[in-house]
Coordinates of C-alpha atoms (C1' of nucleotides) in Angstrom, one line a residue:
Chain M
M1 CA 157.7 -44.8 26.5
D2 CA 161.0 -43.5 27.5
K3 CA 161.2 -40.4 25.5
Q4 CA 161.1 -38.0 28.4
N5 CA 164.0 -39.8 30.1
R6 CA 165.9 -40.1 26.9
H7 CA 165.7 -36.4 26.3
F8 CA 167.1 -35.7 29.7
A9 CA 169.9 -38.2 29.1
I10 CA 170.8 -36.5 25.9
K11 CA 171.2 -33.2 27.6
Q12 CA 173.2 -34.8 30.3
I13 CA 175.5 -36.5 27.8
I14 CA 176.2 -33.6 25.5
S15 CA 176.9 -31.3 28.4
H16 CA 179.5 -33.7 29.8
Q17 CA 181.3 -35.1 26.8
V18 CA 182.1 -34.0 23.3
I19 CA 179.6 -35.5 20.9
G20 CA 180.3 -34.8 17.3
S21 CA 177.6 -36.8 15.5
Q22 CA 174.3 -38.5 16.0
D23 CA 175.9 -41.9 15.6
E24 CA 178.2 -41.0 18.4
L25 CA 175.3 -39.9 20.6
C26 CA 173.6 -43.1 19.7
L27 CA 176.5 -45.1 21.1
A28 CA 176.7 -43.0 24.3
L29 CA 172.9 -43.4 24.8
G30 CA 173.3 -47.1 24.2
K31 CA 175.7 -47.4 27.1
A32 CA 173.2 -45.5 29.3
G33 CA 170.5 -48.1 28.4
F34 CA 168.7 -46.2 25.7
D35 CA 168.6 -48.1 22.4
V36 CA 167.4 -45.9 19.6
T37 CA 168.4 -45.2 16.0
Q38 CA 169.9 -42.2 14.4
A39 CA 166.5 -41.2 13.0
T40 CA 165.1 -40.9 16.4
L41 CA 168.0 -38.8 17.6
S42 CA 167.6 -36.4 14.7
R43 CA 164.0 -35.9 15.9
D44 CA 165.1 -35.6 19.5
L45 CA 167.7 -33.0 18.9
K46 CA 165.2 -31.0 16.9
E47 CA 162.7 -31.2 19.7
L48 CA 165.3 -30.1 22.2
G49 CA 166.5 -27.4 19.9
I50 CA 170.0 -28.5 20.4
A51 CA 172.6 -26.6 18.4
R52 CA 175.4 -28.1 16.3
I53 CA 178.6 -26.1 16.2
N54 CA 181.0 -26.9 13.4
A55 CA 184.3 -25.1 14.3
P56 CA 187.9 -25.6 13.3
E57 CA 188.5 -27.9 16.3
G58 CA 185.6 -30.2 15.3
V59 CA 181.9 -30.7 15.3
R60 CA 180.1 -30.6 18.6
Y61 CA 176.5 -30.6 19.8
V62 CA 175.7 -28.0 22.5
L63 CA 172.8 -26.9 24.6
H64 CA 172.3 -23.5 23.1
A65 CA 171.2 -20.8 25.6
E66 CA 168.7 -19.6 23.0
S67 CA 167.2 -23.0 22.8
E68 CA 167.1 -23.3 26.5
E69 CA 165.2 -20.1 26.9
R70 CA 162.9 -21.0 24.1
R71 CA 161.3 -23.4 26.5
L72 CA 160.3 -20.4 28.6
V73 CA 158.5 -19.0 25.6
S74 CA 155.9 -21.6 26.1
F75 CA 154.9 -19.9 29.3
I76 CA 155.0 -16.2 28.5
G77 CA 151.6 -16.5 26.8
Y78 CA 150.1 -16.5 30.3
E79 CA 151.7 -13.2 31.1
I80 CA 150.7 -11.4 28.0
E81 CA 147.4 -9.6 27.8
S82 CA 147.6 -8.1 24.4
I83 CA 149.8 -7.5 21.4
D84 CA 149.1 -4.7 19.0
A85 CA 151.0 -2.5 16.5
N86 CA 150.8 0.7 14.6
E87 CA 152.8 1.4 11.4
S88 CA 156.2 1.3 13.1
I89 CA 156.1 -0.4 16.5
V90 CA 154.6 -3.3 18.3
V91 CA 153.3 -2.8 21.8
I92 CA 152.7 -5.7 24.2
K93 CA 150.7 -5.3 27.4
T94 CA 151.5 -7.8 30.2
L95 CA 150.3 -8.6 33.7
P96 CA 151.5 -6.0 36.2
G97 CA 155.2 -6.1 36.8
R98 CA 155.9 -8.8 34.2
A99 CA 157.0 -6.6 31.3
Q100 CA 160.7 -6.9 32.1
G101 CA 160.6 -10.6 32.4
V102 CA 158.7 -11.1 29.2
A103 CA 160.9 -8.6 27.3
E104 CA 164.0 -10.5 28.4
I105 CA 162.7 -13.7 27.0
I106 CA 161.8 -12.0 23.8
D107 CA 165.3 -10.6 23.6
S108 CA 166.7 -14.0 24.1
M109 CA 165.1 -15.2 20.9
H110 CA 167.5 -13.0 19.0
H111 CA 164.9 -12.9 16.3
P112 CA 166.3 -11.2 13.2
A113 CA 163.1 -9.2 12.7
I114 CA 163.4 -7.6 16.1
L115 CA 165.8 -4.7 16.6
G116 CA 165.2 -4.4 20.3
T117 CA 162.7 -4.1 23.1
L118 CA 162.1 -1.6 25.9
A119 CA 160.0 -2.7 28.9
G120 CA 158.3 -0.7 31.6
D121 CA 156.1 -2.2 34.3
N122 CA 153.3 -3.8 32.2
T123 CA 154.1 -2.5 28.7
I124 CA 156.8 -3.5 26.2
F125 CA 157.8 -1.6 23.0
V126 CA 159.2 -3.9 20.4
S127 CA 160.9 -2.2 17.5
P128 CA 161.1 -4.2 14.3
A129 CA 164.2 -4.3 12.1
S130 CA 162.2 -2.3 9.6
V131 CA 158.8 -0.7 9.5
N132 CA 158.0 -3.2 6.7
R133 CA 158.5 -6.0 9.2
V134 CA 156.0 -4.8 11.8
D135 CA 153.5 -7.4 10.6
E136 CA 156.0 -10.2 10.7
V137 CA 156.9 -9.3 14.2
L138 CA 153.3 -9.0 15.2
R139 CA 152.4 -12.4 13.8
M140 CA 155.4 -14.0 15.3
L141 CA 154.7 -12.6 18.8
R142 CA 151.0 -13.5 18.6
S143 CA 151.9 -17.0 17.7
L144 CA 153.8 -17.2 21.0
M145 CA 150.6 -16.5 22.9
S146 CA 148.8 -19.4 21.4
E147 CA 151.5 -22.0 21.8
K148 CA 150.3 -24.9 23.8
R149 CA 153.6 -26.6 24.3
L150 CA 153.4 -27.4 28.0
Q151 CA 156.0 -30.1 28.1
V152 CA 158.2 -29.4 31.0
A153 CA 161.2 -31.3 29.7
Chain A
M1 CA 190.6 -12.8 -2.7
D2 CA 187.5 -11.8 -1.0
K3 CA 187.3 -14.3 1.8
Q4 CA 187.6 -11.7 4.6
N5 CA 184.8 -9.6 3.2
R6 CA 182.7 -12.6 2.6
H7 CA 183.1 -13.8 6.1
F8 CA 181.9 -10.5 7.3
A9 CA 179.0 -10.5 4.9
I10 CA 178.0 -14.0 6.2
K11 CA 177.8 -12.8 9.8
Q12 CA 175.9 -9.8 8.7
I13 CA 173.4 -11.9 6.8
I14 CA 172.7 -14.6 9.3
S15 CA 172.2 -12.0 12.1
H16 CA 169.6 -10.1 10.0
Q17 CA 167.6 -12.8 8.4
V18 CA 166.6 -16.4 8.9
I19 CA 169.0 -18.6 7.0
G20 CA 168.1 -22.3 7.1
S21 CA 170.5 -23.9 4.7
Q22 CA 173.8 -23.3 3.0
D23 CA 172.1 -23.0 -0.3
E24 CA 169.9 -20.3 1.0
L25 CA 172.9 -18.5 2.3
C26 CA 174.5 -19.0 -1.1
L27 CA 171.6 -17.1 -2.6
A28 CA 171.7 -14.3 -0.1
L29 CA 175.4 -13.9 -0.7
G30 CA 174.9 -13.9 -4.4
K31 CA 172.6 -10.9 -4.1
A32 CA 175.4 -9.2 -2.1
G33 CA 177.8 -9.8 -4.9
F34 CA 179.6 -12.9 -3.5
D35 CA 179.4 -15.8 -5.9
V36 CA 180.6 -19.0 -4.2
T37 CA 179.4 -22.6 -4.0
Q38 CA 177.9 -24.5 -1.1
A39 CA 181.3 -26.2 -0.6
T40 CA 182.9 -22.9 0.2
L41 CA 180.2 -21.9 2.5
S42 CA 180.5 -25.2 4.4
R43 CA 184.1 -24.2 5.0
D44 CA 183.3 -20.6 5.8
L45 CA 180.8 -21.6 8.4
K46 CA 183.2 -23.9 10.0
E47 CA 185.9 -21.3 10.1
L48 CA 183.5 -18.8 11.6
G49 CA 182.4 -21.4 14.1
I50 CA 178.8 -20.6 13.3
A51 CA 176.1 -22.8 14.9
R52 CA 173.2 -24.5 13.3
I53 CA 170.1 -24.8 15.5
N54 CA 167.5 -27.2 14.4
A55 CA 164.4 -26.5 16.4
P56 CA 160.7 -27.3 16.0
E57 CA 160.2 -23.9 14.3
G58 CA 162.8 -24.7 11.7
V59 CA 166.5 -24.8 11.0
R60 CA 168.6 -21.7 11.5
Y61 CA 172.2 -20.6 11.5
V62 CA 173.3 -18.4 14.3
L63 CA 176.3 -16.6 15.7
H64 CA 176.8 -18.7 18.8
A65 CA 178.2 -16.8 21.8
E66 CA 180.6 -19.6 22.4
S67 CA 182.0 -19.3 18.9
E68 CA 182.3 -15.6 19.2
E69 CA 184.3 -15.9 22.3
R70 CA 186.4 -18.6 20.8
R71 CA 188.1 -15.8 18.8
L72 CA 189.3 -14.3 22.1
V73 CA 190.9 -17.6 22.8
S74 CA 193.5 -16.8 20.2
F75 CA 194.8 -14.0 22.3
I76 CA 194.8 -15.4 25.8
G77 CA 198.1 -17.2 25.0
Y78 CA 199.8 -13.9 25.4
E79 CA 198.5 -13.5 28.9
I80 CA 199.3 -16.9 30.1
E81 CA 202.7 -17.6 31.7
S82 CA 202.4 -21.2 32.6
I83 CA 200.0 -24.1 32.9
D84 CA 200.7 -27.0 35.3
A85 CA 198.8 -29.7 37.1
N86 CA 199.0 -32.1 39.9
E87 CA 196.8 -35.2 40.2
S88 CA 193.6 -33.3 40.6
I89 CA 193.8 -29.7 39.5
V90 CA 195.2 -27.5 36.8
V91 CA 196.9 -24.3 37.8
I92 CA 197.4 -21.4 35.3
K93 CA 199.7 -18.5 36.0
T94 CA 199.0 -15.3 34.1
L95 CA 200.3 -11.8 33.8
P96 CA 199.5 -9.7 36.9
G97 CA 195.8 -8.8 37.1
R98 CA 194.8 -10.9 34.1
A99 CA 193.6 -14.0 35.8
Q100 CA 189.9 -13.0 36.0
G101 CA 189.8 -12.1 32.3
V102 CA 191.5 -15.3 31.2
A103 CA 189.3 -17.4 33.5
E104 CA 186.2 -15.9 32.0
I105 CA 187.2 -16.8 28.5
I106 CA 188.0 -20.3 29.6
D107 CA 184.6 -20.5 31.3
S108 CA 183.0 -19.4 28.1
M109 CA 184.3 -22.4 26.3
H110 CA 181.9 -24.6 28.3
H111 CA 184.3 -27.4 27.8
P112 CA 182.8 -30.6 29.1
A113 CA 186.0 -31.7 30.8
I114 CA 186.1 -28.5 32.9
L115 CA 183.9 -28.4 36.0
G116 CA 184.8 -24.8 36.9
T117 CA 187.5 -22.2 37.4
L118 CA 188.5 -19.9 40.2
A119 CA 190.6 -16.9 39.6
G120 CA 192.7 -14.6 41.8
D121 CA 195.0 -11.9 40.6
N122 CA 197.5 -13.9 38.5
T123 CA 196.5 -17.5 39.3
I124 CA 193.7 -19.6 38.1
F125 CA 192.6 -23.0 39.5
V126 CA 190.8 -25.1 36.9
S127 CA 189.0 -28.1 38.2
P128 CA 188.5 -31.0 35.8
A129 CA 185.2 -32.9 35.5
S130 CA 187.1 -35.8 37.0
V131 CA 190.6 -36.4 38.3
N132 CA 191.0 -38.8 35.3
R133 CA 190.6 -35.9 33.0
V134 CA 193.4 -33.7 34.4
D135 CA 195.6 -34.6 31.5
E136 CA 192.9 -33.9 29.0
V137 CA 192.3 -30.4 30.4
L138 CA 196.0 -29.7 30.7
R139 CA 196.6 -30.6 27.0
M140 CA 193.6 -28.7 25.9
L141 CA 194.6 -25.6 27.7
R142 CA 198.2 -25.8 26.6
S143 CA 197.1 -26.1 23.1
L144 CA 195.5 -22.7 23.5
M145 CA 198.8 -21.1 24.3
S146 CA 200.4 -22.3 21.1
E147 CA 197.6 -21.2 18.8
K148 CA 198.8 -18.9 16.1
R149 CA 195.3 -17.9 14.8
L150 CA 195.8 -14.2 14.6
Q151 CA 193.0 -13.6 12.2
V152 CA 191.1 -10.6 13.4
A153 CA 187.9 -11.5 11.5
Chain I
dA1 C1' 212.0 -15.8 -14.9
dT2 C1' 211.3 -20.4 -12.8
dA3 C1' 210.5 -23.0 -8.9
dT4 C1' 208.3 -23.9 -4.6
dC5 C1' 204.8 -23.0 -1.0
dT6 C1' 200.6 -21.6 0.7
dC7 C1' 195.9 -20.4 0.2
dT8 C1' 191.5 -20.5 -1.8
dT9 C1' 188.1 -22.6 -4.5
dG10 C1' 184.9 -25.8 -7.3
dC11 C1' 183.6 -30.3 -8.6
dA12 C1' 182.4 -34.7 -7.4
dT13 C1' 181.4 -37.5 -3.8
dA14 C1' 181.5 -39.2 1.0
dT15 C1' 179.3 -38.5 5.2
dT16 C1' 175.9 -36.9 8.1
dT17 C1' 171.3 -35.5 9.1
dA18 C1' 166.3 -35.1 8.1
dT19 C1' 162.0 -37.0 6.4
dT20 C1' 158.6 -40.2 4.4
dC21 C1' 156.2 -44.1 5.1
dA22 C1' 154.4 -47.8 7.6
dA23 C1' 153.8 -50.3 11.9
dG24 C1' 153.0 -50.7 16.7
dA25 C1' 151.8 -48.8 21.3
dA26 C1' 149.1 -46.1 24.2
dA27 C1' 145.1 -43.1 25.1
dG28 C1' 140.2 -41.5 24.5
dC29 C1' 135.5 -42.7 23.3
dG30 C1' 131.2 -44.8 21.9
Chain Z
dC1 C1' 135.3 -54.1 24.5
dG2 C1' 136.2 -52.5 19.5
dC3 C1' 137.1 -48.2 17.1
dT4 C1' 139.5 -44.1 16.1
dT5 C1' 143.1 -40.9 17.0
dT6 C1' 147.5 -39.6 18.5
dC7 C1' 152.5 -40.7 19.5
dT8 C1' 156.6 -42.8 18.9
dT9 C1' 159.7 -45.4 16.4
dG10 C1' 162.7 -47.9 12.7
dA11 C1' 164.0 -48.8 8.0
dA12 C1' 164.8 -46.8 3.8
dT13 C1' 165.8 -42.9 1.5
dA14 C1' 166.0 -37.9 0.5
dA15 C1' 168.3 -33.8 1.6
dA16 C1' 171.9 -31.2 3.4
dT17 C1' 176.6 -30.7 4.7
dA18 C1' 181.6 -31.9 4.7
dT19 C1' 185.8 -33.3 2.3
dG20 C1' 189.4 -35.4 -1.0
dC21 C1' 191.4 -33.9 -4.9
dA22 C1' 193.1 -31.0 -8.3
dA23 C1' 193.5 -26.5 -10.4
dG24 C1' 194.6 -21.7 -10.2
dA25 C1' 196.3 -17.4 -7.9
dG26 C1' 199.5 -15.0 -5.2
dA27 C1' 203.7 -15.0 -2.5
dT28 C1' 208.7 -15.8 -1.8
dA29 C1' 213.0 -17.5 -2.7
dT30 C1' 216.7 -18.9 -5.9

DNA sequence: ATATCTCTTGCATATTTATTCAAGAAAGCG
DNA sequence: CGCTTTCTTGAATAAATATGCAAGAGATAT
């Protein structure tokens, strides 16, 4: 089961050559000794959170920074102690000194329901895009804590 | 002809809510008073260079940093005086003091054929991913100079 | 005013990507 | 070891996105 290696190869390939379709990626992977179908690549790209940019100069798959950092999200659960909210703001308590780091990762998600974050030493204030979305943000952040995704792709 | 406004609305929408398909975007735009079809949105997203991320948590359109900066590319032609190459490196001459800025924009393209850039005051060294790709890089960079895309979206 | 060009768009459809279903491989367990 | 459960995958197909073509709307020129 070569999935792990294939995932690495995919990242390697799309960061070194212009890949404009899954069929094209399929070919490139074939040359590298990975024989899979388009269906598998569709799933791989999804798991890797790879972005597809369709610009005037053509289509291209890229390793999106947001997706890269998404991997970190799997780990921040261990640094978070609690997540609560009142009617207008979400407050996260972290391990000592880890608030800045956790806040940065949350920022990197660019989640539309989050207006911004402000971090102290072990506390983060997360302001929602609207007071009506406090719950949405709360639930989203709490779901991060329970993620078990420990794959270290 | 409302294209300009629609483009702005699209950016506004996708940065404030999770949009997972062009049909969905179509709906959101409809509510904002823009009635267009999926075909038009496909073209709009391409013109705006908007990225589509397909991750485990779902599909989502985002304003990709790379695409944003691509707009700047339209202007750097005015700051570039010449682009030449020998067998192994491309050398760009810019207006005085503009090398750093131009190099940064080139870097932001994350073009797979470019390994890296080094900028002085009015000179940039661009090292290709391989000596075999000097021509590719040269042609790509020269094409930037001639771009007429002056749309200030 | 008429002709010619360019730009934008929708419709129909081609192309590309995602998913359903079933099969096979590996892992855990009694 | 046999049984169940979980993963991974391909083939077929559904779903989503891109595009060829033609029509209409402005420009500009004659």
